[in-house]
Coordinates of C-alpha atoms in Angstrom, one line a residue:
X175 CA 21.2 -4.5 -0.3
X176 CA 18.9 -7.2 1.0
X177 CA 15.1 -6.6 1.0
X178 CA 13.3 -7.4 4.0
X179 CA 9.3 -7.5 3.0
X180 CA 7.4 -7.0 6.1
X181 CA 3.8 -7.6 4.5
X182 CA 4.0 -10.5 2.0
X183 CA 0.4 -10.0 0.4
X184 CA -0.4 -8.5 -2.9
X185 CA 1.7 -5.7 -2.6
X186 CA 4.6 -6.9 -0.6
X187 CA 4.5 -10.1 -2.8
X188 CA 4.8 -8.4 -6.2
X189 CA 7.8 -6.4 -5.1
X190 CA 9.2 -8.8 -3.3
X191 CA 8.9 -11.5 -5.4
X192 CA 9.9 -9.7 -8.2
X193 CA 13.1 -8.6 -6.2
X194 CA 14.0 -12.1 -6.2
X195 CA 13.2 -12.8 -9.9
X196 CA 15.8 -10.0 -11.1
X197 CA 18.7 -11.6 -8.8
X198 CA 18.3 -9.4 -5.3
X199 CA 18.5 -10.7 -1.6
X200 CA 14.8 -11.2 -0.6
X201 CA 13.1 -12.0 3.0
X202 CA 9.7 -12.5 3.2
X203 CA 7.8 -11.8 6.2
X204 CA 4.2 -13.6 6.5
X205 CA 2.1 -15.2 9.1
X206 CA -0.6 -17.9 9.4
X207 CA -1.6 -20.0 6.2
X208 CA 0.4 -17.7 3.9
X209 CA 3.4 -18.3 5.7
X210 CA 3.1 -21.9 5.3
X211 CA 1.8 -21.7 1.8
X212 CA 5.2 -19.9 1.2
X213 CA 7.3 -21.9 3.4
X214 CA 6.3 -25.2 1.5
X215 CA 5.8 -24.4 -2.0
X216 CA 7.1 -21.1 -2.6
X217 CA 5.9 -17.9 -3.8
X218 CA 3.4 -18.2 -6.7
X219 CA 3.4 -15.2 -8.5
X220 CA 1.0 -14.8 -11.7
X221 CA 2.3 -12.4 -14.1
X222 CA 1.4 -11.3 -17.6
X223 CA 4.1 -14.1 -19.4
X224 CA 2.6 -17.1 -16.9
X225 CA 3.0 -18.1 -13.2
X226 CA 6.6 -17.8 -11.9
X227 CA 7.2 -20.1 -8.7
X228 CA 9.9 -18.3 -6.4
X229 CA 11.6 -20.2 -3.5
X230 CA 12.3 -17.1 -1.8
X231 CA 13.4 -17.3 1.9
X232 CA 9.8 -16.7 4.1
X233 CA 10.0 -16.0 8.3
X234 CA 6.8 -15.6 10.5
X235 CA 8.5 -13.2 12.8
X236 CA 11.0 -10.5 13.4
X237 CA 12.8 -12.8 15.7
X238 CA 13.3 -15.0 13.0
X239 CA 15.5 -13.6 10.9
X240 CA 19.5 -11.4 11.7
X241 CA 19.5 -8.0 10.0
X242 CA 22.2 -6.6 8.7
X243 CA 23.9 -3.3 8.0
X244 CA 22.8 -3.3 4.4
X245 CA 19.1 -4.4 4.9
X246 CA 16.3 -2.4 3.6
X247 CA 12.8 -2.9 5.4
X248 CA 10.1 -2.6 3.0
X249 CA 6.1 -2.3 5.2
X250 CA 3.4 -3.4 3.0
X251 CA 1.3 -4.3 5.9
X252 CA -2.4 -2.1 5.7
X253 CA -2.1 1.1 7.8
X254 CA -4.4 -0.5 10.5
X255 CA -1.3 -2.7 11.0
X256 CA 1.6 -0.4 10.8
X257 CA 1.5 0.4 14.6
X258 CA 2.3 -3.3 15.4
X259 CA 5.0 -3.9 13.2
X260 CA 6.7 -1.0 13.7
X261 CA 7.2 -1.9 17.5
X262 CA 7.8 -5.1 16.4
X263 CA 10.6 -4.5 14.0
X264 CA 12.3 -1.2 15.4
X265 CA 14.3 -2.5 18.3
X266 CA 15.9 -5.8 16.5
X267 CA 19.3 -5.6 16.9
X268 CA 21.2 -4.8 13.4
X269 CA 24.8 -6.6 13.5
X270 CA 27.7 -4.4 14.0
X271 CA 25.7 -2.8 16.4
X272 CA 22.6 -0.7 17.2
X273 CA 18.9 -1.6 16.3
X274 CA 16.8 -1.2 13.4
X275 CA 14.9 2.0 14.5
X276 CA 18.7 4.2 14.4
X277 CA 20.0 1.9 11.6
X278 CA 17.9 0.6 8.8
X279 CA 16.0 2.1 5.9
X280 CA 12.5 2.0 6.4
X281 CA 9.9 1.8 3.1
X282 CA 6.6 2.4 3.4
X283 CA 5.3 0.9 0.1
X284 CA 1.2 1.6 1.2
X285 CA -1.6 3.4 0.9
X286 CA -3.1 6.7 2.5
X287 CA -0.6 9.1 4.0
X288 CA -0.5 8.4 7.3
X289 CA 2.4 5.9 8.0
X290 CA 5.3 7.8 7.2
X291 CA 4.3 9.8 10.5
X292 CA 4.1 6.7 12.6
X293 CA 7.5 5.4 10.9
X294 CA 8.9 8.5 11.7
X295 CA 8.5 8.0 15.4
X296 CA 10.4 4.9 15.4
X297 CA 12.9 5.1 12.8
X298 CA 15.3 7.8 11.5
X299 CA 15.2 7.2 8.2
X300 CA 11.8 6.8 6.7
X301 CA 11.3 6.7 2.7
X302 CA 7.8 7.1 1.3
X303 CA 6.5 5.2 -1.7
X304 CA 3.3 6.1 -4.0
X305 CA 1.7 2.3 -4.9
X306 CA 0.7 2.5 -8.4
X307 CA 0.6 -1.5 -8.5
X308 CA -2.7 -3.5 -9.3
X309 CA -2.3 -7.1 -7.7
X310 CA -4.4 -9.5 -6.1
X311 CA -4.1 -11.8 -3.0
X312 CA -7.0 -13.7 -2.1
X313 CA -5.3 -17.5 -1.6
X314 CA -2.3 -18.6 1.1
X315 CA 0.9 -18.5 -1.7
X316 CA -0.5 -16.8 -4.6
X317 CA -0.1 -13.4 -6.0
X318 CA -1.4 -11.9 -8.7
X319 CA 0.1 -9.4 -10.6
X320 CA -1.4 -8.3 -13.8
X321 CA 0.2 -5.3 -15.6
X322 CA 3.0 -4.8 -18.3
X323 CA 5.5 -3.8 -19.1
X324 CA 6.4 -2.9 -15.9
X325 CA 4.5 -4.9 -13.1
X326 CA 3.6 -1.0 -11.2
X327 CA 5.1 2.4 -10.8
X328 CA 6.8 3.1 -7.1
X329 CA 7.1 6.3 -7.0
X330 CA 9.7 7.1 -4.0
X331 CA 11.5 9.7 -2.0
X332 CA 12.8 10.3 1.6
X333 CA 10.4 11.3 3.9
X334 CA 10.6 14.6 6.3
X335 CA 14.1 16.0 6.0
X336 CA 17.4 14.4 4.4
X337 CA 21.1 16.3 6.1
X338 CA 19.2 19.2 7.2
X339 CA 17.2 20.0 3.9
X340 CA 13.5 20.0 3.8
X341 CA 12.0 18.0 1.6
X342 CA 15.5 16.5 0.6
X343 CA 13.7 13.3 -1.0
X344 CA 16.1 12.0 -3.5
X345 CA 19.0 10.7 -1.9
X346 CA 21.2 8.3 -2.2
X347 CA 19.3 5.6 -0.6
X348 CA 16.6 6.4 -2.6
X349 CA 18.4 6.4 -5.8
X350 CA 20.0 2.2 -5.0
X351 CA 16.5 1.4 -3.9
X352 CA 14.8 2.5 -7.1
X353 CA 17.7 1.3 -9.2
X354 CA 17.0 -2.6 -7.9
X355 CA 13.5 -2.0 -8.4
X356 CA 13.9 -0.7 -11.9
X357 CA 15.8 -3.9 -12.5
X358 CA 13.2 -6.0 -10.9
X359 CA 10.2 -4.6 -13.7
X360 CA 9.2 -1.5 -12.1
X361 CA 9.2 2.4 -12.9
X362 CA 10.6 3.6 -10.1
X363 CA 10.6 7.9 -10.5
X364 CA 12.5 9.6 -7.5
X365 CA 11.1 12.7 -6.2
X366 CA 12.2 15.3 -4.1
X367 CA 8.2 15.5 -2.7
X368 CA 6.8 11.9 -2.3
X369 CA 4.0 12.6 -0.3
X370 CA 2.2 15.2 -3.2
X371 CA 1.9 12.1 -5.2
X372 CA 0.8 9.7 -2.1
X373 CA -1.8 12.8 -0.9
X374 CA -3.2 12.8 -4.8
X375 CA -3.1 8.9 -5.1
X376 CA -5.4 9.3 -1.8
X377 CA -7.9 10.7 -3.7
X378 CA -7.8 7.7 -5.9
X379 CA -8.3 5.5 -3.2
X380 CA -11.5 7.0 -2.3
X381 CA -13.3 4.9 -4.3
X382 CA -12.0 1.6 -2.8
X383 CA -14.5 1.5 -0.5
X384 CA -17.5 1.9 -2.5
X385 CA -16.0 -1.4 -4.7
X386 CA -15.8 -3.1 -1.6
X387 CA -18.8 -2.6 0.0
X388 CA -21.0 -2.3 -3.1
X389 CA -18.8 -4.8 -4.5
X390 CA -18.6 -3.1 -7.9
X391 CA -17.6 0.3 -8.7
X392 CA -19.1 0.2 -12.4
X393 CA -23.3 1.4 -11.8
X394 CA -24.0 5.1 -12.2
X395 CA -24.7 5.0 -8.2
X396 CA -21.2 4.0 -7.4
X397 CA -19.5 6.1 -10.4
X398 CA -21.8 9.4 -8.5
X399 CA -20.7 8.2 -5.0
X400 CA -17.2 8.0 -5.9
X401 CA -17.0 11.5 -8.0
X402 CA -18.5 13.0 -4.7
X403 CA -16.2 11.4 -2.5
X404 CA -13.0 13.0 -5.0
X405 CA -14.8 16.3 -5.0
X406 CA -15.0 16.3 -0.9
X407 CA -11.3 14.9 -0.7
X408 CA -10.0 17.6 -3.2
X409 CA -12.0 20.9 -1.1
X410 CA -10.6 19.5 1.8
X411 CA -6.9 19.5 0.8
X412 CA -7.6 22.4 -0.5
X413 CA -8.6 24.1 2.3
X414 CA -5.6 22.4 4.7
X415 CA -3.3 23.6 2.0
X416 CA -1.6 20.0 1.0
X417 CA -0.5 20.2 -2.7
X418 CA -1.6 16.8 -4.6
X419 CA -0.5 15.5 -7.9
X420 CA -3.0 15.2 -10.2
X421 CA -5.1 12.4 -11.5
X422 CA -3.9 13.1 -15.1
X423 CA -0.3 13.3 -13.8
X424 CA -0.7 10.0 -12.2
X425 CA -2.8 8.6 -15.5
X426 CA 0.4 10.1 -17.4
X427 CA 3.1 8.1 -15.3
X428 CA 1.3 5.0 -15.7
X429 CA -0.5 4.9 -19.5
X430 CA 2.0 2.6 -21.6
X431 CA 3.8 1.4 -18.6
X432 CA 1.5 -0.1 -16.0
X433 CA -1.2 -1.4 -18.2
X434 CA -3.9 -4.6 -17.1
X435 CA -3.0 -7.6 -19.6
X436 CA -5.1 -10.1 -20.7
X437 CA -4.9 -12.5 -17.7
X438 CA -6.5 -16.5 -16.9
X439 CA -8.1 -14.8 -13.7
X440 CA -10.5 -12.8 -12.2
X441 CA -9.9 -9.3 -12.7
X442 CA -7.8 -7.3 -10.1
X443 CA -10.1 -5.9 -7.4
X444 CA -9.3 -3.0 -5.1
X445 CA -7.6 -3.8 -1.8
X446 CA -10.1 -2.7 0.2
X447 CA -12.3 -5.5 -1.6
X448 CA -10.0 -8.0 -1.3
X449 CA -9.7 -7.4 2.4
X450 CA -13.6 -8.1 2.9
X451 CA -13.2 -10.9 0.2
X452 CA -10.7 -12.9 2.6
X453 CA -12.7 -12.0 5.8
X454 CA -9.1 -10.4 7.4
X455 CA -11.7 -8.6 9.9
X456 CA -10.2 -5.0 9.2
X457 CA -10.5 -2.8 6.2
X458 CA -7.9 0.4 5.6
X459 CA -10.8 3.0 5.0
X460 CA -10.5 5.1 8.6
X461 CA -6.8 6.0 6.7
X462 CA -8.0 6.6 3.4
X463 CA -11.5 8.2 3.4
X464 CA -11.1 8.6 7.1
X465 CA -8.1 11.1 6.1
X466 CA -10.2 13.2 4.5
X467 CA -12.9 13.2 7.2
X468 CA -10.2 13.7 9.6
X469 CA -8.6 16.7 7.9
X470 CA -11.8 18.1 6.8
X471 CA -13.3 18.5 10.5
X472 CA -9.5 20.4 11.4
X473 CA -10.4 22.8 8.5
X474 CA -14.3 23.1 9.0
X475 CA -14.7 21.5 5.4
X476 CA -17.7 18.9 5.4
X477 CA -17.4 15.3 4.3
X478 CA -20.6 13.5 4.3
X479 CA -19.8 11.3 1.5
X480 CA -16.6 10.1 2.6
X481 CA -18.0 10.1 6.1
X482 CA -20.8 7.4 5.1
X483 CA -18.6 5.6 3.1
X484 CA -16.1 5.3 6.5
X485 CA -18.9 4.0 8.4
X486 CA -20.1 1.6 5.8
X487 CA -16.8 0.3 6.0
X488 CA -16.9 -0.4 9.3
X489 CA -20.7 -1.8 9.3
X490 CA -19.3 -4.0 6.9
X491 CA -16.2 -5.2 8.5
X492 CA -18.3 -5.6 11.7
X493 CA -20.9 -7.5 10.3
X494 CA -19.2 -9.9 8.8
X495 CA -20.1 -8.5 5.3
X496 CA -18.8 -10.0 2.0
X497 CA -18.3 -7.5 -0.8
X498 CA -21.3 -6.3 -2.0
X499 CA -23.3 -6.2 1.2
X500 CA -25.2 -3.0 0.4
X501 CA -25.8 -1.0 -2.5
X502 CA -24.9 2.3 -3.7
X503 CA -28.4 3.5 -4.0
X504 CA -29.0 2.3 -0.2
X505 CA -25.3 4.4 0.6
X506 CA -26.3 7.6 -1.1
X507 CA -30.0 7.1 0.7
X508 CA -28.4 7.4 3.8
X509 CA -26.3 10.7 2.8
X510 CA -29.3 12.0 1.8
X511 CA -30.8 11.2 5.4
X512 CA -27.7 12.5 6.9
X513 CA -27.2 9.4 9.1
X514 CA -24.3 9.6 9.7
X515 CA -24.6 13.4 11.0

């Protein structure tokens, strides 16, 4: 199978580059600076045993590249971008016949649950995968990818139903896909119910926000802000009746496996930080704490934390706001006020 990486940052550069390392067919999908960054010099990828330099093949647009029967798409764009490049990349003709919404494989190797629903709309076969993968991209060409022994956990199954079955998530396809990634440095479970882990790695991601815009999630301010924010996000699915793993099932998958290494950089920060970091003028919080929000106003469960945290966000994205542009106390002073209603 050849991998087709729509989404080429810190994510979609770990796997795919990775991919290439361990001998599979890689495409690279990238725009703007990145895309010439990777064009010229390659993919640098910073791991735990140094800095691998990958020539792997790298196109700016759907257009530019001829799928084939045996091509796997793998989206590691943010959510806020999945609408776009699903449009974009489900009508290409496959050869032999037909396009790549009937055809192709689609991955959705992100965050937040919401993209295997928009996947679903365009493509008939839609896999899910729950991103256990701490990595950094903050300059055009350069990924960083920090753990060890394996470089993340990818936890995947099919999505909706397989032949008929519900919740038929380990299939065949599944099984090749995770065998190449297992080869490529990664645990790579497959599971019959993807989206429980996805739904309880949500619950995780509630406190990328509060790193972002407090740009630290270390003070006793963000630590309260964030345990509210889980405590919100668990009542809700709850209440709506979505089973989650568990934080200590997910600490249990990764502990020994996906471990930070000592590393000559910065330490990894969330992607949500990383997103205000590089100024990319959106941020994925309306699909991770906006989830919750979403599903808790459907189920009459408040969420003023998550709520607040959303807007910050947004007041941050819209501002122009480096990380760190307001504090936890200042975020927890206006829950308190209930601005945000």
């Amino acid at each position: 199978m050849r991998y087709i990486i729509i989404g080429s940052g810190a994510v979609g550069g770990s796997i795919g580059g990775r991919l290439h390392e361990s001998g599979r067919s890689v495409v690279l999908v990238a725009r703007g600076a990145h895309f010439e960054a990777l064009r010229d010099n390659g993919l640098r990828l910073m791991v735990p045993t140094g800095t691998l330099t990958l020539d792997v093949p790298v196109v700016a647009r759907p257009e530019d590249v001829e799928l084939r029967a045996d091509d796997v798409l793998v989206l590691a764009v943010k959510t806020q971008d999945s609408v776009a490049a699903l449009d974009a990349w489900a009508a290409r003709p496959v050869a032999g016949g037909g396009t790549a919404g009937e055809r192709l494989p689609l991955v959705c190797a992100q965050n937040g649950v919401e993209n295997e629903r928009l996947a679903l709309r365009r493509f008939r076969n839609v896999y899910g995968v729950c991103v256990i993968l701490p990595s950094t991209y903050l300059k055009p060409g350069e990924v960083v990818a920090p753990c060890g022994p394996y470089t993340g956990a990818l936890v995947i199954g099919r999505y909706g139903t397989a032949a008929g079955r519900p919740g038929a998530g380990a299939d065949d396809t599944a099984r090749r896909i995770a065998g190449d990634l297992e080869k490529a440095r990664f645990l790579a479970p497959v599971v019959a119910d993807v989206m429980r882990w996805k739904y309880g790695k949500l619950l995780g991601n509630l406190a990328n926000v509060v790193e972002a815009v407090c740009g630290s999630a270390s003070d006793a301010a963000a630590k309260d802000l964030i345990a509210r924010a889980k405590a919100e996000g668990a009542a809700v699915l709850d209440a709506a009746g979505i089973a989650y793993a568990s934080g200590a099932e997910i600490t249990e998958l990764r502990e020994g496996t996906v471990d930070p290494q000592p590393m000559p950089v910065e330490r990894t920060r969330g992607s949500s930080w990383q997103s205000l970091a590089r100024g990319a003028g959106s941020i994925e919080t309306d699909y991770l704490n906006g989830e919750l929000v979403l599903l808790g106003r459907e189920h009459g469960v408040p969420a003023p934390v998550n709520a607040a945290l959303q807007d910050a966000a947004r007041e941050s994205v819209r501002e122009g706001r480096e990380p760190g542009g307001l504090t936890a106390q200042e975020l927890s002073g206006r829950i308190a006020a209930g601005a945000t209603g």
